[in-house]
Amino acid sequence: MENIAEAKILLVDDREENLLALETILRCENYQFVKARSGRQALKCLLDDQDFYLIIMDVVMPDMDGFETAELIYNREKLKNIPIIFLTAMDIEENIYKGYESGAIDYIGKPVIPAILRAKVRAFVELSQKNKRLLAQEEKLRTINKNLEREIHERKLSEEKIKALNKDLEERLAELQSLDAFAGSVSHDLMSPLNNISGLTRILANQYSQQLDEGGKKMVGLIQESSQKMSKLVKNLLLFSRQANAELIKDELDMNDMVGGVLREIESYRSVEGISIRVQELPKALCDGNMVKQLWINFITNAIKYSQKMEQPSIEIGSFQEDQTAVYFVRDNGVGFDMKDYDKLFGPFKRLHNASDYEGTGIGLTIVKRIIERHGGKVWAESTPGKGATFYFTLEKPKPPNCCMLYKECLLHLY
């Protein structure tokens, strides 16, 4: 609670001896006093400092009496809560209505009885202190309420934005699913005529090669090459659309066996002179085996493709742990890429190298990104041109076995 001795009181009287008398009577209470010799001087004091707890004012003063001064004080919003005690030698009964109408809280008749003055001043100062605390709490509550209203308004706006974003996302998702279905359908329909073109071209090359001159044979070779590229692209498009709609079946997967199998399946690297492929011990992951196999095939074949022209091509496959997630990486010492083009890296049909130098469909990393995101993981890359590239991806680690389950299994083996 605020110490009453710190309360500031304004004493207003046109006679110095009256001000001195008031100060003497109240001195034992240790109040802070500010004295004014007129109504105008009192108003000036209140303009400079509004932190008063009580005003004790004489009614009869020249130029501006106490009633007029009180009316001017209470016309100001910031001053209307300061209590006023009038001191008067006039007949109180005759002037009481006028005094209360001008804003007085109480009257004390002259000559002043010290005990009554001290008791009333203490009571009104305490009342003023409580009033100030209530006003401070009211202001604090008003501020809190205003902040809450703003917060509620902002939250409503956020909710509306989220609803709009969700609606937009749903529409885009439906559009993507429709496009995926369309791509799958078109790709499937394209495979049949492509197989016919490849088959007929092979027959032409094998059975009618004697009837073709060098130019004809060259054209047949170009048709075969283009058919193979088109076939790869269509197969990748089919794979891309199937990944979007295929059911995700997660199981505990031994990555060492997976990578070993992929390397045995990819025979092209064996013909790369001097290539070195080093595989670290890899942790298990909780994932869909078929999808993740496609992921490893893509990363490893890319590493081989973009490093095979180096003098000593080198590939490293490894991992490390980040919180409860396994981070896998494939690092090569190949041509690399400029990080300023990073935004294009995982986009469909975006290629960072010339197709004539490094063949490909431009959709492999898009498939990889979709597979990893469907597993709730992340994929990123780091590279410096001419110094190779490292591709990282995260997958969920299998949860450790429950101790109670292990105990039950041990009991089963015992009996």
Coordinates of C-alpha atoms in Angstrom, one line a residue:
M1 CA 0.0 0.0 0.0
E2 CA 1.2 3.5 -0.8
N3 CA 2.5 5.5 2.1
I4 CA 0.1 8.3 3.1
A5 CA 3.1 10.5 3.9
E6 CA 3.9 10.7 0.2
A7 CA 0.5 12.3 -0.6
K8 CA 0.7 15.7 -2.2
I9 CA -1.9 18.4 -1.0
L10 CA -2.7 21.7 -2.7
L11 CA -3.5 24.5 -0.1
V12 CA -5.3 27.5 -1.6
D13 CA -5.9 30.7 0.3
D14 CA -5.3 34.3 -0.4
R15 CA -3.8 35.0 3.1
E16 CA -0.3 33.7 3.9
E17 CA -1.1 33.3 7.6
N18 CA -4.0 30.9 6.8
L19 CA -1.7 28.8 4.5
L20 CA 0.9 28.7 7.3
A21 CA -1.7 27.7 9.9
L22 CA -3.0 24.8 7.7
E23 CA 0.6 23.6 7.1
T24 CA 1.3 23.8 10.8
I25 CA -1.8 21.8 11.7
L26 CA -1.1 19.1 9.2
R27 CA 2.7 19.0 9.5
C28 CA 2.7 16.1 11.9
E29 CA 1.2 14.0 9.1
N30 CA 4.2 14.6 6.9
Y31 CA 2.2 15.4 3.8
Q32 CA 3.8 17.2 0.8
F33 CA 2.3 20.7 0.5
V34 CA 2.0 23.0 -2.5
K35 CA 0.6 26.5 -1.7
A36 CA -1.4 28.8 -4.0
R37 CA -2.4 32.4 -3.1
S38 CA -5.3 32.6 -5.6
G39 CA -7.7 30.5 -7.7
R40 CA -5.7 31.3 -10.8
Q41 CA -2.4 30.3 -9.2
A42 CA -4.1 27.1 -8.1
L43 CA -5.1 26.3 -11.7
K44 CA -1.6 27.0 -12.9
C45 CA -0.2 24.5 -10.3
L46 CA -2.7 21.9 -11.4
L47 CA -1.7 22.4 -15.1
D48 CA 1.9 21.8 -14.2
D49 CA 1.3 18.9 -11.9
Q50 CA -1.9 16.8 -11.7
D51 CA -0.6 14.3 -9.1
F52 CA -2.5 15.8 -6.1
Y53 CA -4.4 13.7 -3.6
L54 CA -6.5 16.5 -2.1
I55 CA -7.2 20.3 -2.5
I56 CA -8.0 22.4 0.6
M57 CA -9.4 25.7 -0.6
D58 CA -10.8 28.9 0.9
V59 CA -14.1 29.9 -0.5
V60 CA -13.7 33.7 -0.2
M61 CA -10.9 34.9 -2.4
P62 CA -10.5 38.0 -4.5
D63 CA -10.8 37.9 -8.4
M64 CA -11.9 34.2 -8.4
D65 CA -13.6 32.6 -5.4
G66 CA -13.4 28.9 -4.4
F67 CA -16.6 27.9 -6.2
E68 CA -15.5 29.3 -9.5
T69 CA -12.1 27.7 -9.2
A70 CA -13.6 24.3 -8.3
E71 CA -15.9 24.4 -11.4
L72 CA -12.9 25.1 -13.6
I73 CA -10.9 22.3 -12.0
Y74 CA -13.7 19.8 -12.5
N75 CA -14.2 20.8 -16.1
R76 CA -10.9 19.0 -16.8
E77 CA -11.1 15.3 -17.3
K78 CA -7.7 14.6 -15.6
L79 CA -8.5 16.7 -12.5
K80 CA -12.1 15.7 -11.8
N81 CA -11.1 12.9 -9.4
I82 CA -9.2 15.1 -7.0
P83 CA -11.3 15.7 -3.8
I84 CA -11.8 19.3 -2.6
I85 CA -12.5 20.5 0.9
F86 CA -13.8 24.0 1.2
L87 CA -12.8 26.2 4.2
T88 CA -15.3 29.0 4.9
A89 CA -16.3 31.4 7.6
M90 CA -19.7 31.9 5.9
D91 CA -22.9 30.3 6.8
I92 CA -22.5 26.8 5.6
E93 CA -26.2 26.1 5.4
E94 CA -26.7 28.9 2.9
N95 CA -23.8 27.9 0.6
I96 CA -23.8 24.1 0.9
Y97 CA -25.8 23.5 -2.3
K98 CA -23.7 25.9 -4.3
G99 CA -20.5 24.2 -3.0
Y100 CA -21.6 20.7 -3.8
E101 CA -22.8 21.8 -7.2
S102 CA -19.3 23.2 -8.0
G103 CA -17.7 19.9 -6.9
A104 CA -16.9 20.1 -3.2
I105 CA -16.5 16.9 -1.3
D106 CA -16.8 18.5 2.2
Y107 CA -16.8 21.7 4.2
I108 CA -14.9 22.8 7.2
G109 CA -15.9 26.0 9.0
K110 CA -13.6 28.6 10.2
P111 CA -12.1 28.9 12.7
V112 CA -10.6 25.4 11.9
I113 CA -10.6 22.8 14.6
P114 CA -7.2 21.0 14.1
A115 CA -8.4 17.5 15.1
I116 CA -11.4 17.6 12.7
L117 CA -9.2 18.9 9.9
R118 CA -6.5 16.2 10.4
A119 CA -9.2 13.5 10.6
K120 CA -11.0 14.6 7.4
V121 CA -7.7 15.2 5.5
R122 CA -6.5 11.7 6.4
A123 CA -9.8 10.1 5.4
F124 CA -9.9 11.9 2.0
V125 CA -6.3 11.3 1.2
E126 CA -6.8 7.5 1.9
L127 CA -9.9 7.6 -0.3
S128 CA -8.0 9.4 -3.0
Q129 CA -5.2 6.8 -2.9
K130 CA -7.7 4.0 -3.3
N131 CA -9.4 5.9 -6.1
K132 CA -6.0 6.3 -7.9
R133 CA -5.3 2.6 -7.6
L134 CA -8.7 1.7 -9.0
L135 CA -8.1 4.1 -11.9
A136 CA -4.7 2.6 -12.5
Q137 CA -6.2 -0.9 -12.5
E138 CA -9.0 0.2 -14.7
E139 CA -6.5 1.6 -17.2
K140 CA -4.5 -1.6 -17.0
L141 CA -7.7 -3.7 -17.6
R142 CA -8.6 -1.4 -20.5
T143 CA -5.2 -1.9 -22.1
I144 CA -5.5 -5.7 -21.6
N145 CA -9.0 -5.7 -23.0
K146 CA -7.8 -3.6 -26.0
N147 CA -4.9 -6.1 -26.6
L148 CA -7.3 -9.0 -26.3
E149 CA -9.6 -7.4 -28.8
R150 CA -6.7 -6.9 -31.2
E151 CA -5.5 -10.4 -30.6
I152 CA -9.0 -11.8 -31.3
H153 CA -9.3 -9.7 -34.4
E154 CA -5.8 -10.9 -35.7
R155 CA -6.7 -14.5 -34.8
K156 CA -10.0 -14.2 -36.8
L157 CA -8.0 -12.8 -39.7
S158 CA -5.5 -15.6 -39.4
E159 CA -8.2 -18.2 -39.3
E160 CA -9.8 -16.7 -42.4
K161 CA -6.4 -16.7 -44.2
I162 CA -5.8 -20.3 -43.1
K163 CA -9.3 -21.3 -44.4
A164 CA -8.6 -19.6 -47.7
L165 CA -5.2 -21.2 -47.9
N166 CA -6.6 -24.6 -47.1
K167 CA -9.3 -24.2 -49.7
D168 CA -6.7 -23.1 -52.3
L169 CA -4.5 -26.1 -51.2
E170 CA -7.4 -28.5 -51.6
E171 CA -8.1 -27.1 -55.1
R172 CA -4.5 -27.3 -56.1
L173 CA -4.2 -30.9 -54.7
A174 CA -7.3 -31.9 -56.7
E175 CA -5.8 -30.3 -59.7
L176 CA -2.5 -32.1 -59.2
Q177 CA -4.2 -35.4 -58.6
S178 CA -6.1 -34.8 -61.8
L179 CA -2.9 -34.0 -63.7
D180 CA -1.2 -37.0 -62.2
A181 CA -4.0 -39.3 -63.4
F182 CA -3.9 -37.6 -66.8
A183 CA -0.1 -38.0 -67.0
G184 CA -0.4 -41.7 -66.0
S185 CA -3.1 -42.3 -68.5
V186 CA -1.2 -40.5 -71.3
S187 CA 2.1 -42.2 -70.4
H188 CA 0.4 -45.6 -70.4
D189 CA -1.2 -44.9 -73.8
L190 CA 2.2 -43.7 -75.2
M191 CA 4.0 -46.9 -74.3
S192 CA 2.2 -49.0 -76.8
P193 CA 3.1 -47.0 -80.0
L194 CA 6.6 -46.4 -78.6
N195 CA 7.1 -50.2 -78.2
N196 CA 5.8 -50.6 -81.8
I197 CA 8.3 -48.0 -83.0
S198 CA 11.2 -49.6 -81.1
G199 CA 10.3 -53.1 -82.4
L200 CA 9.8 -52.1 -86.0
T201 CA 13.0 -50.1 -86.0
R202 CA 14.9 -53.1 -84.5
I203 CA 13.5 -55.3 -87.3
L204 CA 14.4 -52.7 -89.9
A205 CA 18.0 -52.6 -88.6
N206 CA 18.4 -56.4 -88.4
Q207 CA 16.6 -57.6 -91.5
Y208 CA 16.9 -54.8 -93.9
S209 CA 20.4 -53.4 -93.1
Q210 CA 21.8 -54.7 -96.4
Q211 CA 19.3 -52.6 -98.3
L212 CA 20.2 -49.4 -96.4
D213 CA 23.0 -47.2 -97.3
E214 CA 25.1 -45.4 -94.6
G215 CA 22.7 -42.5 -94.4
G216 CA 19.7 -44.8 -93.9
K217 CA 21.5 -46.8 -91.2
K218 CA 22.4 -43.6 -89.4
M219 CA 18.7 -42.5 -89.5
V220 CA 17.6 -45.9 -88.1
G221 CA 20.2 -45.5 -85.3
L222 CA 18.9 -42.0 -84.5
I223 CA 15.3 -43.4 -84.4
Q224 CA 16.3 -46.1 -82.0
E225 CA 18.2 -43.7 -79.8
S226 CA 15.2 -41.3 -79.7
S227 CA 12.8 -44.1 -79.0
Q228 CA 14.9 -45.2 -76.1
K229 CA 15.0 -41.7 -74.6
M230 CA 11.3 -41.3 -75.1
S231 CA 10.6 -44.7 -73.5
K232 CA 12.7 -43.6 -70.5
L233 CA 10.8 -40.3 -70.2
V234 CA 7.4 -42.0 -70.5
K235 CA 8.4 -44.7 -67.9
N236 CA 9.5 -41.9 -65.5
L237 CA 6.2 -40.0 -66.0
L238 CA 4.4 -43.3 -65.2
L239 CA 6.5 -43.7 -62.1
F240 CA 5.9 -40.1 -61.1
S241 CA 2.1 -40.4 -61.4
R242 CA 2.1 -43.8 -59.6
Q243 CA 4.2 -42.4 -56.7
A244 CA 1.4 -39.8 -56.1
N245 CA -1.4 -42.4 -55.8
A246 CA 0.5 -45.5 -54.6
E247 CA -0.2 -46.6 -51.0
L248 CA 2.7 -45.9 -48.6
I249 CA 3.6 -49.1 -46.8
K250 CA 6.2 -48.4 -44.2
D251 CA 8.4 -51.2 -42.8
E252 CA 11.8 -51.5 -41.1
L253 CA 14.3 -51.6 -43.9
D254 CA 18.0 -52.5 -43.8
M255 CA 19.7 -49.8 -45.8
N256 CA 22.9 -51.8 -46.2
D257 CA 21.1 -54.6 -48.0
M258 CA 19.1 -52.1 -50.0
V259 CA 22.2 -50.2 -51.3
G260 CA 24.1 -53.4 -51.9
G261 CA 21.3 -54.7 -54.1
V262 CA 21.0 -51.4 -56.0
L263 CA 24.8 -51.4 -56.8
R264 CA 24.5 -55.0 -58.0
E265 CA 21.6 -54.0 -60.2
I266 CA 23.4 -51.0 -61.7
E267 CA 26.0 -52.5 -63.9
S268 CA 26.9 -49.4 -65.8
Y269 CA 29.3 -48.2 -63.2
R270 CA 31.5 -51.3 -63.7
S271 CA 32.6 -50.0 -67.1
V272 CA 33.6 -46.6 -65.7
E273 CA 37.4 -46.7 -65.5
G274 CA 38.9 -46.3 -62.0
I275 CA 35.7 -45.5 -60.3
S276 CA 35.7 -45.9 -56.5
I277 CA 32.4 -46.4 -54.6
R278 CA 32.7 -46.5 -50.8
V279 CA 29.7 -47.4 -48.6
Q280 CA 29.6 -46.6 -44.9
E281 CA 27.6 -48.6 -42.4
L282 CA 24.0 -47.3 -42.8
P283 CA 21.3 -47.3 -40.1
K284 CA 17.9 -48.9 -40.7
A285 CA 14.9 -46.8 -41.7
L286 CA 11.1 -47.0 -41.4
C287 CA 10.0 -46.6 -45.0
D288 CA 8.4 -48.1 -48.1
G289 CA 11.0 -50.4 -49.7
N290 CA 9.8 -50.1 -53.3
M291 CA 9.8 -46.3 -53.2
V292 CA 13.1 -46.0 -51.4
K293 CA 14.8 -48.4 -53.8
Q294 CA 13.9 -46.0 -56.7
L295 CA 15.3 -43.2 -54.6
W296 CA 18.7 -44.9 -54.2
I297 CA 18.8 -45.9 -57.9
N298 CA 18.3 -42.3 -58.9
F299 CA 20.9 -40.8 -56.5
I300 CA 23.6 -43.4 -57.2
T301 CA 23.1 -43.4 -61.0
N302 CA 23.3 -39.6 -61.0
A303 CA 26.5 -39.7 -59.0
I304 CA 28.0 -42.1 -61.5
K305 CA 26.8 -40.2 -64.5
Y306 CA 28.1 -36.8 -63.3
S307 CA 31.5 -38.1 -62.0
Q308 CA 32.4 -40.7 -64.8
K309 CA 34.4 -38.1 -66.8
M310 CA 36.7 -37.2 -63.9
E311 CA 40.2 -38.6 -63.8
Q312 CA 39.5 -40.6 -60.6
P313 CA 35.7 -40.8 -60.1
S314 CA 34.8 -41.3 -56.5
I315 CA 31.4 -41.8 -54.8
E316 CA 30.8 -42.0 -51.1
I317 CA 27.5 -43.3 -49.5
G318 CA 27.0 -42.6 -45.8
S319 CA 24.8 -41.3 -43.0
F320 CA 24.7 -39.5 -39.7
Q321 CA 22.0 -38.9 -37.0
E322 CA 20.1 -35.7 -36.5
D323 CA 17.9 -35.8 -33.4
Q324 CA 15.7 -38.9 -34.0
T325 CA 16.1 -38.8 -37.7
A326 CA 18.5 -40.7 -40.0
V327 CA 20.3 -38.4 -42.5
Y328 CA 21.6 -40.3 -45.6
F329 CA 23.9 -38.8 -48.2
V330 CA 25.5 -39.6 -51.6
R331 CA 28.6 -37.6 -52.4
D332 CA 30.5 -37.5 -55.7
N333 CA 33.6 -35.6 -57.0
G334 CA 32.0 -34.9 -60.4
V335 CA 31.0 -31.7 -62.3
G336 CA 28.7 -30.4 -59.6
F337 CA 26.4 -27.4 -60.1
D338 CA 26.1 -23.7 -59.3
M339 CA 24.1 -23.1 -56.1
K340 CA 22.5 -20.1 -57.7
D341 CA 20.5 -22.6 -59.8
Y342 CA 19.4 -24.6 -56.7
D343 CA 15.7 -23.6 -57.0
K344 CA 15.6 -25.5 -60.4
L345 CA 17.2 -28.6 -59.0
F346 CA 14.1 -30.6 -57.9
G347 CA 11.7 -29.1 -60.5
P348 CA 10.2 -31.3 -63.2
F349 CA 12.0 -31.2 -66.6
K350 CA 14.6 -28.8 -65.2
R351 CA 18.2 -29.6 -66.2
L352 CA 21.3 -27.9 -65.0
H353 CA 23.6 -29.5 -67.6
N354 CA 23.5 -29.8 -71.3
A355 CA 21.5 -32.8 -72.4
S356 CA 24.1 -33.7 -75.1
D357 CA 26.8 -34.0 -72.4
Y358 CA 24.7 -35.9 -69.8
E359 CA 21.6 -37.7 -70.9
G360 CA 18.5 -37.8 -68.7
T361 CA 14.8 -37.0 -68.6
G362 CA 14.9 -34.2 -66.1
I363 CA 12.3 -35.8 -63.9
G364 CA 14.4 -38.1 -61.7
L365 CA 15.0 -35.7 -58.8
T366 CA 11.3 -34.6 -58.9
I367 CA 10.4 -38.3 -58.3
V368 CA 13.0 -38.4 -55.5
K369 CA 11.6 -35.3 -53.8
R370 CA 8.0 -36.6 -54.0
I371 CA 9.1 -40.0 -52.4
I372 CA 10.9 -38.3 -49.5
E373 CA 8.1 -35.8 -48.8
R374 CA 5.6 -38.6 -48.8
H375 CA 7.7 -40.2 -46.1
G376 CA 7.7 -36.9 -44.1
G377 CA 11.4 -36.3 -44.8
K378 CA 13.5 -33.6 -46.3
V379 CA 15.9 -33.5 -49.2
W380 CA 18.6 -31.0 -50.1
A381 CA 21.9 -30.7 -51.9
E382 CA 25.2 -28.9 -51.6
S383 CA 27.7 -28.4 -54.5
T384 CA 30.6 -26.4 -56.0
P385 CA 31.1 -26.4 -59.7
G386 CA 33.9 -28.8 -60.7
K387 CA 34.2 -30.2 -57.1
G388 CA 31.2 -32.5 -57.0
A389 CA 27.9 -32.6 -55.2
T390 CA 26.4 -34.1 -52.1
F391 CA 22.7 -35.0 -51.9
Y392 CA 21.1 -35.5 -48.5
F393 CA 17.8 -36.9 -47.4
T394 CA 16.1 -37.8 -44.2
L395 CA 14.0 -40.8 -43.2
E396 CA 12.4 -41.9 -39.9
K397 CA 14.4 -44.3 -37.8
P398 CA 12.6 -47.4 -36.4
K399 CA 11.5 -46.9 -32.8
P400 CA 13.5 -49.0 -30.2
P401 CA 11.6 -52.1 -29.1
N402 CA 9.4 -51.8 -26.0
C403 CA 11.0 -53.2 -22.9
C404 CA 7.8 -55.0 -21.8
M405 CA 7.5 -56.7 -25.2
L406 CA 11.1 -57.8 -25.0
Y407 CA 10.5 -59.3 -21.5
K408 CA 7.4 -61.1 -22.8
E409 CA 9.4 -62.5 -25.7
C410 CA 12.1 -63.8 -23.4
L411 CA 9.5 -65.5 -21.2
L412 CA 8.0 -67.2 -24.3
H413 CA 11.5 -68.5 -25.3
L414 CA 12.0 -69.8 -21.7
Y415 CA 8.9 -71.9 -21.7

